[in-house]
Short mmCIF file of C-alpha atoms in Angstrom, two decimals:
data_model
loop_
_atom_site.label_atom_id
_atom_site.label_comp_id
_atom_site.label_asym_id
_atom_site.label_seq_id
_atom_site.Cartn_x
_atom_site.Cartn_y
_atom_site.Cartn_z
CA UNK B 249 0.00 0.00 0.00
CA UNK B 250 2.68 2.88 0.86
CA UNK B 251 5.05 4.14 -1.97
CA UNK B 252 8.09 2.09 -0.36
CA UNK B 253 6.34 -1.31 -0.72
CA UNK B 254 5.12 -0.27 -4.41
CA UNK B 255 8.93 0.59 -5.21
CA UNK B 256 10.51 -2.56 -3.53
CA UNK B 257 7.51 -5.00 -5.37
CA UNK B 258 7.20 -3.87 -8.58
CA UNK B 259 9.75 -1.17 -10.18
CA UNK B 260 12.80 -1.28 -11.76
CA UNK B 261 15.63 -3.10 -9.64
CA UNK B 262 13.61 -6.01 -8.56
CA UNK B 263 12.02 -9.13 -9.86
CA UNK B 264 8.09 -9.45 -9.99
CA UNK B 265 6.98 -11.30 -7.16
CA UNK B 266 6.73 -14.91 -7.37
CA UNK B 267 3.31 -17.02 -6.91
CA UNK B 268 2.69 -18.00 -3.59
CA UNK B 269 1.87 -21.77 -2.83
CA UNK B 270 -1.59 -21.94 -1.78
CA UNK B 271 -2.31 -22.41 1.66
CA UNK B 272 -3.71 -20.59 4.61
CA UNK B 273 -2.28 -17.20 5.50
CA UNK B 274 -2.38 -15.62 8.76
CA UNK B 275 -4.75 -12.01 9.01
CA UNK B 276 -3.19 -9.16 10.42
CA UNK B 277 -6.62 -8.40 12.42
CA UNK B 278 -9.27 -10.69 13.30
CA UNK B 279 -12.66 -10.32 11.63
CA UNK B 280 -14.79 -8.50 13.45
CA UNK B 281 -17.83 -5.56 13.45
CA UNK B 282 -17.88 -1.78 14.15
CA UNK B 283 -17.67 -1.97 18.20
CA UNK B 284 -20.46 0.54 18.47
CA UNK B 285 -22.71 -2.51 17.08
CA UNK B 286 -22.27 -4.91 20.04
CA UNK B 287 -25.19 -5.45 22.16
CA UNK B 288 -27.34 -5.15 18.40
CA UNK B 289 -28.48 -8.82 18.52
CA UNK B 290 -26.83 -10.50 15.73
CA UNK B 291 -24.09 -12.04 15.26
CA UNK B 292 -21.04 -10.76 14.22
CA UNK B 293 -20.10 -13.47 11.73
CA UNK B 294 -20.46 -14.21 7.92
CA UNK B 295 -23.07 -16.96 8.75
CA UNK B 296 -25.15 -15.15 10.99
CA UNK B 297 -28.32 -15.45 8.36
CA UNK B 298 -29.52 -16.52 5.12
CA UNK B 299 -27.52 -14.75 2.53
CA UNK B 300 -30.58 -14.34 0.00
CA UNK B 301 -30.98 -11.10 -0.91
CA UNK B 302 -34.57 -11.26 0.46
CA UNK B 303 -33.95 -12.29 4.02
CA UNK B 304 -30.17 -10.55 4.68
CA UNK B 305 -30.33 -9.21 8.33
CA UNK B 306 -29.77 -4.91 8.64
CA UNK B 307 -28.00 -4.48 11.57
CA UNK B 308 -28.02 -1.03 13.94
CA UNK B 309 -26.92 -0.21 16.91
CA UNK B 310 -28.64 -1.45 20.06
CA UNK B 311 -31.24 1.40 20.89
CA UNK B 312 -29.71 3.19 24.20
CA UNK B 313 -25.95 3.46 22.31
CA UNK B 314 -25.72 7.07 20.64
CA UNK B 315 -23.08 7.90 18.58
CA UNK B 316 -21.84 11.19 17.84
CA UNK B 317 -24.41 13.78 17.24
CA UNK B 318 -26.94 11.01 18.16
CA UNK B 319 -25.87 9.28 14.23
CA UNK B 320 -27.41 6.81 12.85
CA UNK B 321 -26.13 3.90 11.02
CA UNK B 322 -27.50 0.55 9.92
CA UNK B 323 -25.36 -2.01 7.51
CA UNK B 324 -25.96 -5.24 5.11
CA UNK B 325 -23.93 -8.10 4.48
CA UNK B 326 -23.24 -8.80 0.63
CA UNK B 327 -25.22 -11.83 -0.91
CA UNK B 328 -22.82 -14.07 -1.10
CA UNK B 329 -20.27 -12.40 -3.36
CA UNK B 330 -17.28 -13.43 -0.45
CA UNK B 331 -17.79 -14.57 2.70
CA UNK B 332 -17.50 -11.36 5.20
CA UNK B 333 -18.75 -8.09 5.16
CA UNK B 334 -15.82 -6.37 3.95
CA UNK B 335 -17.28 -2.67 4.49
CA UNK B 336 -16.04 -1.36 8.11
CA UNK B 337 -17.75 1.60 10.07
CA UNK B 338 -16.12 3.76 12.98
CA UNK B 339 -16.99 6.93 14.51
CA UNK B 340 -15.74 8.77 17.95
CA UNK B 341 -14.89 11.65 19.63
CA UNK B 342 -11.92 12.82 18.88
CA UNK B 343 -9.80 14.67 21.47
CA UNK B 344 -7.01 17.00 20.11
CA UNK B 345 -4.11 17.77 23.26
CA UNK B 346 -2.17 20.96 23.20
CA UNK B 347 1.37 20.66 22.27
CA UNK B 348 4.27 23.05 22.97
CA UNK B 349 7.96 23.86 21.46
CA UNK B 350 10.67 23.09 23.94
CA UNK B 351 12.53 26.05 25.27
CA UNK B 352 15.85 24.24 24.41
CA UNK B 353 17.13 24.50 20.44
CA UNK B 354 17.45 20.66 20.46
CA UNK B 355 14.20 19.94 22.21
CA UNK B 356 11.19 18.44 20.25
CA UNK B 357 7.57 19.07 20.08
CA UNK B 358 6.62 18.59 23.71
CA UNK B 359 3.20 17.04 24.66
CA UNK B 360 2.54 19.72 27.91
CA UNK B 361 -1.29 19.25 28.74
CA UNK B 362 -2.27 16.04 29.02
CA UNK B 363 -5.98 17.14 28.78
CA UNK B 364 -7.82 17.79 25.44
CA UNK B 365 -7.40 21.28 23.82
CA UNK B 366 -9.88 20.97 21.10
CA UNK B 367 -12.59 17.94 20.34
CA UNK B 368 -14.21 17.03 17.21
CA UNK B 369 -16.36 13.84 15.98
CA UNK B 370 -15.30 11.37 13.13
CA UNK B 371 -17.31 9.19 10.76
CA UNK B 372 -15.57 6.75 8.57
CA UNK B 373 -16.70 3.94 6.65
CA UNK B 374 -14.40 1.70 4.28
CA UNK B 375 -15.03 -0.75 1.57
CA UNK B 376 -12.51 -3.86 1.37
CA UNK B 377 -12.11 -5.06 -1.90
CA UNK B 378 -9.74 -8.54 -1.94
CA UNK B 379 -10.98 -9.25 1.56
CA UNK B 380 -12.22 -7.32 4.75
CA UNK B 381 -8.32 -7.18 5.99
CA UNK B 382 -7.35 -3.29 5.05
CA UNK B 383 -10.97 -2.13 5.94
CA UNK B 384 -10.38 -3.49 9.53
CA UNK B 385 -6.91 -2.02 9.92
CA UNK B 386 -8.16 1.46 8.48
CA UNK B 387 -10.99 1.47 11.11
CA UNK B 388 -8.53 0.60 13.47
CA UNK B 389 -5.97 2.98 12.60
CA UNK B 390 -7.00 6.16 10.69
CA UNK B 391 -8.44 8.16 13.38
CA UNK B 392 -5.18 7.76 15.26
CA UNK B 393 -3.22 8.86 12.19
CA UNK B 394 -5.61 12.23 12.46
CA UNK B 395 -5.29 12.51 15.87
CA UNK B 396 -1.52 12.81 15.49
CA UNK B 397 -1.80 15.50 12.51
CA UNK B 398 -3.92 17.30 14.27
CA UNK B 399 -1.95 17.93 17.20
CA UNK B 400 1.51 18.81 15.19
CA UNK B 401 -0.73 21.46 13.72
CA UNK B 402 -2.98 22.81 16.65
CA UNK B 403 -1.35 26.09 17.41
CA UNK B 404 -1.60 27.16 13.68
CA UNK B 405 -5.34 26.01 13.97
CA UNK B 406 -6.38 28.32 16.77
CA UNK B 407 -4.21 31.23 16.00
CA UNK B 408 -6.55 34.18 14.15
CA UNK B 409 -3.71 33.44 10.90
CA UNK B 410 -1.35 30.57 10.43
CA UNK B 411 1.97 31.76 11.77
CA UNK B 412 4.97 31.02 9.11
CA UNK B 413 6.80 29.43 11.91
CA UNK B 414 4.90 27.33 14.28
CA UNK B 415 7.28 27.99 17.51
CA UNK B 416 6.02 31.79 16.83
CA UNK B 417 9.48 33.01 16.07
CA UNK B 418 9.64 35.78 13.70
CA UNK B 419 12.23 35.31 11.02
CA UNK B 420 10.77 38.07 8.70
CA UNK B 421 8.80 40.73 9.56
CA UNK B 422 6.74 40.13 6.32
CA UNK B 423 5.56 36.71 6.67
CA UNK B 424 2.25 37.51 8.05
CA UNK B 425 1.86 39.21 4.32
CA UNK B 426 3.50 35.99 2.63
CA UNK B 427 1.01 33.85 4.40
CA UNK B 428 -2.34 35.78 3.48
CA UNK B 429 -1.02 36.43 0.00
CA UNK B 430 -1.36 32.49 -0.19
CA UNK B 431 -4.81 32.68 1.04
CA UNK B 432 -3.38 30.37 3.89
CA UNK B 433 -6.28 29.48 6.58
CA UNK B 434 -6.57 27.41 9.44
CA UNK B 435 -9.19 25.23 7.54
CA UNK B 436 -6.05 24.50 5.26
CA UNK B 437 -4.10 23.04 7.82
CA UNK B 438 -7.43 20.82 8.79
CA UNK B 439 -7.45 19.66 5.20
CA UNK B 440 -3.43 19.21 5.28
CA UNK B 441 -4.14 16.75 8.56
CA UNK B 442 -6.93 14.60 6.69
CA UNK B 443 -4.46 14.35 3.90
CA UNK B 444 -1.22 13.16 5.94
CA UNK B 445 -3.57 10.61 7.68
CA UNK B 446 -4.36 9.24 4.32
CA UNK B 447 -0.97 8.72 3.91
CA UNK B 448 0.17 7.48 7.09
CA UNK B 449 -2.61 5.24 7.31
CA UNK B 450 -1.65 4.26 3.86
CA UNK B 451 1.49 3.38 4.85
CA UNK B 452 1.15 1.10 8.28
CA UNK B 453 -1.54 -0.75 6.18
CA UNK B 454 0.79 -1.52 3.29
CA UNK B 455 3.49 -3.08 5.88
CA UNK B 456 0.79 -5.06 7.95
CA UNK B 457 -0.55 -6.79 5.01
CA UNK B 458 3.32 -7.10 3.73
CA UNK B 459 4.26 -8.85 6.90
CA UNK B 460 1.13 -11.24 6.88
CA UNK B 461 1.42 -12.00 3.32
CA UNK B 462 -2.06 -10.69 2.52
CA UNK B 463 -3.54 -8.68 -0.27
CA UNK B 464 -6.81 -6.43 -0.61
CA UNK B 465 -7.46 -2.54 -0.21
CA UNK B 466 -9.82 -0.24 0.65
CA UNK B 467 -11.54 2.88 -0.04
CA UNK B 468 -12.01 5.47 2.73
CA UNK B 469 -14.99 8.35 3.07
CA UNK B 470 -14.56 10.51 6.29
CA UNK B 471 -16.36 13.41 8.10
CA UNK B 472 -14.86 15.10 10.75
CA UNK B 473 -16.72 17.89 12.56
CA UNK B 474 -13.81 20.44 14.28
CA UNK B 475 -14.50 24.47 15.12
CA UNK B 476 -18.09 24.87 13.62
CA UNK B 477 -16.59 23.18 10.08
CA UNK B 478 -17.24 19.59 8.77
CA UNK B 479 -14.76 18.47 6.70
CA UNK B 480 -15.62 15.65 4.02
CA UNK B 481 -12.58 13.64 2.62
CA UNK B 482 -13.01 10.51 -0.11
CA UNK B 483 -10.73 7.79 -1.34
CA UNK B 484 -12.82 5.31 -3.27
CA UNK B 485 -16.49 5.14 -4.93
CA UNK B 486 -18.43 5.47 -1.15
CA UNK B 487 -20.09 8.97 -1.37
CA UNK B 488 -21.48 11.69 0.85
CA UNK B 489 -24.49 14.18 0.15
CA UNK B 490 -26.07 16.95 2.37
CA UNK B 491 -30.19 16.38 2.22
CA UNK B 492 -32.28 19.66 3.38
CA UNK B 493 -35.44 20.26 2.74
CA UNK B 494 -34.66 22.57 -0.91
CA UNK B 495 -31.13 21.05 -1.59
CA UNK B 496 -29.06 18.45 -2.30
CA UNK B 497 -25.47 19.05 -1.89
CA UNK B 498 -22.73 16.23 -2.96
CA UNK B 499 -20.02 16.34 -0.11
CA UNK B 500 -17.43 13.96 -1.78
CA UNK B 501 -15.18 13.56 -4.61
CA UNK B 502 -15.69 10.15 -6.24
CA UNK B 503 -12.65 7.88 -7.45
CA UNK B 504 -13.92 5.46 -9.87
CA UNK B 505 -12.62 3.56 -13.55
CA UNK B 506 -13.73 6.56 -15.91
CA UNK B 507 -12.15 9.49 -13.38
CA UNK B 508 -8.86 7.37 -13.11
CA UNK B 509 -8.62 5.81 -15.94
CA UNK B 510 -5.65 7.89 -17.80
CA UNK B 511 -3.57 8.04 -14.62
CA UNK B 512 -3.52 4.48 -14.10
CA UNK B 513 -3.15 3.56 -18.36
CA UNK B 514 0.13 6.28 -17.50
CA UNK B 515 1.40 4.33 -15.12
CA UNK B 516 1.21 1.23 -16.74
CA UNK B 517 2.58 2.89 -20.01
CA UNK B 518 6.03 4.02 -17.61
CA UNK B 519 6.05 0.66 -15.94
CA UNK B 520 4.31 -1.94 -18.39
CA UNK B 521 5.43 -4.78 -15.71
CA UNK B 522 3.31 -3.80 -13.96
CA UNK B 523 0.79 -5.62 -16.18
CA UNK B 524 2.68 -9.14 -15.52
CA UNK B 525 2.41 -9.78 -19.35
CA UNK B 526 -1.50 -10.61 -18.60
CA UNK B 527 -3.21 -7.27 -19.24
CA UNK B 528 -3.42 -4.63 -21.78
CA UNK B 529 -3.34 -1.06 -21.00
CA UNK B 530 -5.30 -0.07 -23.97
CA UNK B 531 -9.17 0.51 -23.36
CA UNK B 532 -11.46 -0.84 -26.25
CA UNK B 533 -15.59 -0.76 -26.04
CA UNK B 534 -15.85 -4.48 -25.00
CA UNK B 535 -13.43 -7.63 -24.70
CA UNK B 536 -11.91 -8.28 -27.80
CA UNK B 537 -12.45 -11.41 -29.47
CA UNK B 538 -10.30 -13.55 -31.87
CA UNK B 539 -12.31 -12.77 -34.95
CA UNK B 540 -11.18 -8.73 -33.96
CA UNK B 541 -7.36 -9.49 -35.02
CA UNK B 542 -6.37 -7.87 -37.59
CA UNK B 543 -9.19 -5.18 -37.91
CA UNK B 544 -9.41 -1.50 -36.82
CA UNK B 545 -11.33 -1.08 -33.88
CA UNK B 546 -12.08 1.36 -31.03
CA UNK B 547 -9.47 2.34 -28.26
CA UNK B 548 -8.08 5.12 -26.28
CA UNK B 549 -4.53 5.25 -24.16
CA UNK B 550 -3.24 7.18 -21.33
CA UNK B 551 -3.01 10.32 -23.49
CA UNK B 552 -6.30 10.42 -24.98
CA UNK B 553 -9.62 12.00 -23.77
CA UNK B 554 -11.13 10.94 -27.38
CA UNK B 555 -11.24 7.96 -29.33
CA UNK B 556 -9.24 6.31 -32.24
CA UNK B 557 -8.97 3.44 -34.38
CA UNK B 558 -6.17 0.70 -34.43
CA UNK B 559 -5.67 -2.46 -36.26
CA UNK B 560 -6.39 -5.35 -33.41
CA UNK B 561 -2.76 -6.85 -32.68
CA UNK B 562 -2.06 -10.16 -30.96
CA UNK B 563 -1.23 -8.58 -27.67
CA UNK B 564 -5.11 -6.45 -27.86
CA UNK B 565 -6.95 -9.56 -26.64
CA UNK B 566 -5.42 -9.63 -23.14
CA UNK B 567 -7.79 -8.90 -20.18
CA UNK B 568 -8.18 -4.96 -20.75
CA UNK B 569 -6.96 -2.86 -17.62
CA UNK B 570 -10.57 -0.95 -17.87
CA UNK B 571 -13.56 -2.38 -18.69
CA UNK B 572 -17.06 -1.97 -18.24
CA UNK B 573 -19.01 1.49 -18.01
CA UNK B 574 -19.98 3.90 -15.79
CA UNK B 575 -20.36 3.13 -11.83
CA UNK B 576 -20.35 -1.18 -13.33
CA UNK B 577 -17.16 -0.46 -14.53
CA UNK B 578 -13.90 -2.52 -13.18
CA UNK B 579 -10.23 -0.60 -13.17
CA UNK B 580 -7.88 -3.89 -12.16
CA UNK B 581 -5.98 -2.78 -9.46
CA UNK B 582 -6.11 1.22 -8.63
CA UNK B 583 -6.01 3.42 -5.88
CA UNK B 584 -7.67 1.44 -3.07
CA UNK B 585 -8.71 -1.03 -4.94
CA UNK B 586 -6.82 -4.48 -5.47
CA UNK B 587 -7.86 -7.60 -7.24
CA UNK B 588 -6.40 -11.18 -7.22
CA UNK B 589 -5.16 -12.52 -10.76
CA UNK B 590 -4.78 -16.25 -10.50
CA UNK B 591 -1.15 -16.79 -8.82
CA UNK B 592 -0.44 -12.78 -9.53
CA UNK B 593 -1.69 -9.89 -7.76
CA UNK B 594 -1.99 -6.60 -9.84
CA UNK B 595 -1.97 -3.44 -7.52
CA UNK B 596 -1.50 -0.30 -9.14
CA UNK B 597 -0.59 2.01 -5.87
CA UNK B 598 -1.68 5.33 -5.91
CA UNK B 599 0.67 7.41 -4.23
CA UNK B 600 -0.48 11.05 -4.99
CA UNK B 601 -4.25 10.77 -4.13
CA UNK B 602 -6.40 14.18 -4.42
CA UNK B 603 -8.41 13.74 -1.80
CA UNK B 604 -10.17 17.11 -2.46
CA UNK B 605 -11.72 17.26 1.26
CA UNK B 606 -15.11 19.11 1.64
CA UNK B 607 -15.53 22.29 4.34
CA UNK B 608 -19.04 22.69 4.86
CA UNK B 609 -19.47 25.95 7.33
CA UNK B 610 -22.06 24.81 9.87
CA UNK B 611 -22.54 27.88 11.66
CA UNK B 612 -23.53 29.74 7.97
CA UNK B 613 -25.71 27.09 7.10
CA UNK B 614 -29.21 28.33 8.91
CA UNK B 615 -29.62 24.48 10.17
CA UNK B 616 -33.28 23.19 9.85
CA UNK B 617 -34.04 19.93 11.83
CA UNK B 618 -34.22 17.27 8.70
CA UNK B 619 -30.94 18.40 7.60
CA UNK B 620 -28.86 15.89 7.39
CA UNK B 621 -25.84 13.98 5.80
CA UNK B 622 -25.81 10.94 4.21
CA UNK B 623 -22.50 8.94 3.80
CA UNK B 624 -23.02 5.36 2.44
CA UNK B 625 -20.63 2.82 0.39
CA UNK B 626 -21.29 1.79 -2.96
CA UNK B 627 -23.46 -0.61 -2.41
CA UNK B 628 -26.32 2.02 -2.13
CA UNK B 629 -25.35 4.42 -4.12
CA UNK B 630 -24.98 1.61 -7.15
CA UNK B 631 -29.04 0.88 -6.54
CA UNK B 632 -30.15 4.57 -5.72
CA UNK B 633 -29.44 8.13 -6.96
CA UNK B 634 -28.92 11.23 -5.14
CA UNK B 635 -32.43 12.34 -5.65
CA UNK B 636 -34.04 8.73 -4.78
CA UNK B 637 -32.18 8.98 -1.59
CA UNK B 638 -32.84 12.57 -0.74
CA UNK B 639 -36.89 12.10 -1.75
CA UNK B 640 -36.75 9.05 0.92
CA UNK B 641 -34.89 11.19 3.23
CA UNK B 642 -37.41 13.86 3.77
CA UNK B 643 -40.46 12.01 3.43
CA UNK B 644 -39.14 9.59 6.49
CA UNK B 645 -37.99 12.30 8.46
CA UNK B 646 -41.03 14.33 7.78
CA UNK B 647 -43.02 12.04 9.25
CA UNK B 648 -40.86 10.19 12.09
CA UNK B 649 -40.05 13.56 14.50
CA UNK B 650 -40.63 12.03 17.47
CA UNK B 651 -38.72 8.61 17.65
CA UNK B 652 -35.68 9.16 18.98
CA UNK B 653 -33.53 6.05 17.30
CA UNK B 654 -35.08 7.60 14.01
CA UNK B 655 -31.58 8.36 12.61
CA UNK B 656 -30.93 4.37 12.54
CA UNK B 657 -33.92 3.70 11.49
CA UNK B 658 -33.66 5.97 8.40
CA UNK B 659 -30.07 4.29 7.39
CA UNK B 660 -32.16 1.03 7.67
CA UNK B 661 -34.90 2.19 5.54
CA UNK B 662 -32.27 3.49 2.78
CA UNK B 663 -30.70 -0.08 3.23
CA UNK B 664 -34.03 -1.89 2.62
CA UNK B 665 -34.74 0.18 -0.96
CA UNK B 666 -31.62 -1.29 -1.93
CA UNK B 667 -33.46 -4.78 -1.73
CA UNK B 668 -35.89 -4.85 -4.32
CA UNK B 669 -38.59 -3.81 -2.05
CA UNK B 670 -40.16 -1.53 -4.78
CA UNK B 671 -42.34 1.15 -2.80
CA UNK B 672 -42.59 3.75 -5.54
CA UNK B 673 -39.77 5.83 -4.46
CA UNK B 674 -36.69 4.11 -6.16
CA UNK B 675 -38.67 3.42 -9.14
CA UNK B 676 -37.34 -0.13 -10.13
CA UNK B 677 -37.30 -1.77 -7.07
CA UNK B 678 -33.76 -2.88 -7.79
CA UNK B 679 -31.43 -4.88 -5.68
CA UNK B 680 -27.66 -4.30 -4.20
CA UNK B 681 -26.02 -7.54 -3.94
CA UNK B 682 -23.19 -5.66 -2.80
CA UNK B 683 -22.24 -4.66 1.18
CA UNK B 684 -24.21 -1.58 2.08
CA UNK B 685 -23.30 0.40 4.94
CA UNK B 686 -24.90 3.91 5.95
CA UNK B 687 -24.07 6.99 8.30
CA UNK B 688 -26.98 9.02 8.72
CA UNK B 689 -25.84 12.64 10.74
CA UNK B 690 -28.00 15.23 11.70
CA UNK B 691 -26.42 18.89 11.28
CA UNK B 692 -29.34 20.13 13.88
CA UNK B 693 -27.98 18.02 16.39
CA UNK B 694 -24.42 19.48 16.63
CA UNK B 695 -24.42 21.61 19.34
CA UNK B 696 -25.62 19.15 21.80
CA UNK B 697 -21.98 17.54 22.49
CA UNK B 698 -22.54 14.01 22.19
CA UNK B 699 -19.67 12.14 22.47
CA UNK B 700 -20.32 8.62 21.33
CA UNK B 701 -18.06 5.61 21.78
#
């Protein structure tokens, strides 16, 4: 996972990696649900129910556990497309310390006040893809990593302007003017946190699987509410939206086959071992076939936002790179993404993610009490638009004020349109096959401090 493993497995200077014998291999982390779910009543297994689409169990939390902001949440198990849930949930409070410079030149960053300085909430949920492995150890993990960026950066948070030098020493007397000529705020060094985290969560999760011997990835959508702001950052194809009661508002960048396709043909063009001699880098309409050799067909490479034509060469009919369309489409191996190839494993490591984070102002937002935000993986968001969701949204809320679980109970409604169970609102009464996990948060609820678990 972390640009030191990509550069000792796969480039220049090294052999490919050889096929594994088959045979057990040990997890990193055992399988296990969120934490906040215990007490919930089911299981926390792969077997824990029929895995029909008709009859898989939603899980919530046990009514009496509130989460942060009193959240809801509610998740499905796949049907039967691998044997765990491989989405992961986890949400907290998260407590910032203070953090002074030593008075010595040689002294670090000292850790003076033991008690918090600052506290925010977190949300995350995280789709495994080649097994629930890296979804666990980002659960386990990434709020930690944020913790820690937050607190090298705290003094430049609170201060009215980002000093130049953290200590507060004054080198030049017109860095205050260098700063604000780069439009630096303290919502930048927020955003600079969430991105480091990535990283560094990146990075321990490469070396645990390393060390096990295991493969997979994950994707990654987090909210983190800090200083009236909530921040929104995305790795993957699991999407936020804000719902109110004359808007919807998308909250997340999306990573997906047709928005990283040319950056991942680019890096197969540089390092075309990459593609084990399996794959082709080229993107055609379909699979091509034998009867396509020799005649000119469709395709487009790393360098092209168009199309061309190109006489179909031997090498053509290898299992394309890219294939498939819109949110069905499959990229082999990108950003969080990893999928097994017989006795190979492709992964294409991203190592210069835009995470593009999100500030929503609360404070300037005039909160009504059905405003909310929806984060959810794929799994509903394949079945369901943003206008499905945000039509079931306010005609649920509209009419449950008074329940006080009704938070959960709306992620499990969103969860059971994704089942087939055509009531008129989705239209087509389709069905997710796919894990579908859902964070439900209610702006309106912020100021009442909840801490959560």
């Amino acid at each position: 996972m972390s640009a030191g493993w990509f550069r000792r497995r796969f480039l220049p200077g090294g052999p490919l990696p050889e096929p594994r014998p088959a045979g057990p291999r040990s997890s990193p982390v055992p399988y296990h649900r969120p934490r906040f779910l215990r007490g919930s009543g089911s299981s926390p297994s792969a077997t824990d129910a029929s895995r029909r689409p008709d009859s898989r169990p939603v899980r919530s939390p046990a009514r009496g556990r509130t989460l942060p902001w009193n959240a809801g949440y509610a998740e499905i198990i796949n049907a039967e497309k691998s044997e765990f849930n491989e989405d992961q949930a986890a949400c907290g409070k998260l407590c910032i310390r203070r953090c002074l410079f030593g008075i010595a030149e040689d002294q670090e960053w000292l850790t003076v006040c033991p008690e918090e300085f600052l506290t925010g909430h977190y949300w995350a949920l995280f789709d495994g893809h080649g097994g629930p492995a890296a979804a666990i150890l980002a659960a386990n993990t990434l709020h930690s990593c944020l913790r820690r960026q937050l607190e090298a950066v705290v003094e430049g948070m609170v201060a009215t302007q980002p000093p130049m030098h953290l200590s507060g020493r004054c080198v030049c007397s017109s860095d205050p003017h260098f700063v604000e000529e780069k439009g630096i705020r303290a919502e930048d060094l927020v955003i600079g946190a969430l991105e480091s985290a990535f990283q560094e969560c990146d990075d321990v999760i490469g070396r645990e699987l390393e060390a096990s011997g295991q493969v997979g990835g994950c994707t990654a959508l987090v909210a983190v509410s800090l200083q009236g702001k909530l921040y929104v950052a995305n790795a993957g194809d699991s999407r936020a939206i804000l719902v109110r009661r004359d808007e919807i508002r998308v909250l997340s960048t999306e990573f997906t086959p047709e928005t990283e396709r040319q950056r991942i043909q680019q890096l197969a063009f540089i390092y075309p071992e990459l593609l084990a001699g399996e794959f082709t880098r080229l993107e055609f309409p379909r699979r091509l076939k034998g009867d396509d050799l020799g005649e000119k067909v469709l395709f487009r490479d790393h360098h092209m936002n168009g199309w061309s034509y190109k006489q179909v060469e031997k090498s053509d009919l290898k299992y394309p790179l890219i294939h498939g369309q819109g949110r069905q489409a499959r990229l082999l191996g990108t950003l969080a993404v990893s999928r097994g190839l017989g006795d190979h494993q492709l992964r294409v490591l991203d190592t210069n993610i835009q995470l593009k984070p999100f500030l929503l102002s609360i404070p300037q937002l005039a909160l009504e009490e059905e405003d909310v935000v929806i984060m959810a993986t794929d799994g509903l968001w394949d079945v369901l638009s943003n206008e499905q969701v945000a039509r079931l949204v306010r005609r649920f809320l509209t009419g449950n004020r008074e329940d006080p679980h009704r938070f959960s109970e709306l992620a499990k409604m969103l969860i059971h349109n994704t089942q087939g169970k055509d009531d008129g609102a989705t239209g087509e009464g389709q069905v997710s096959y796919d894990d579908v996990s859902v964070f439900v948060i209610p702006l309106h609820s912020q100021d009442k401090g909840n801490s959560g678990q």
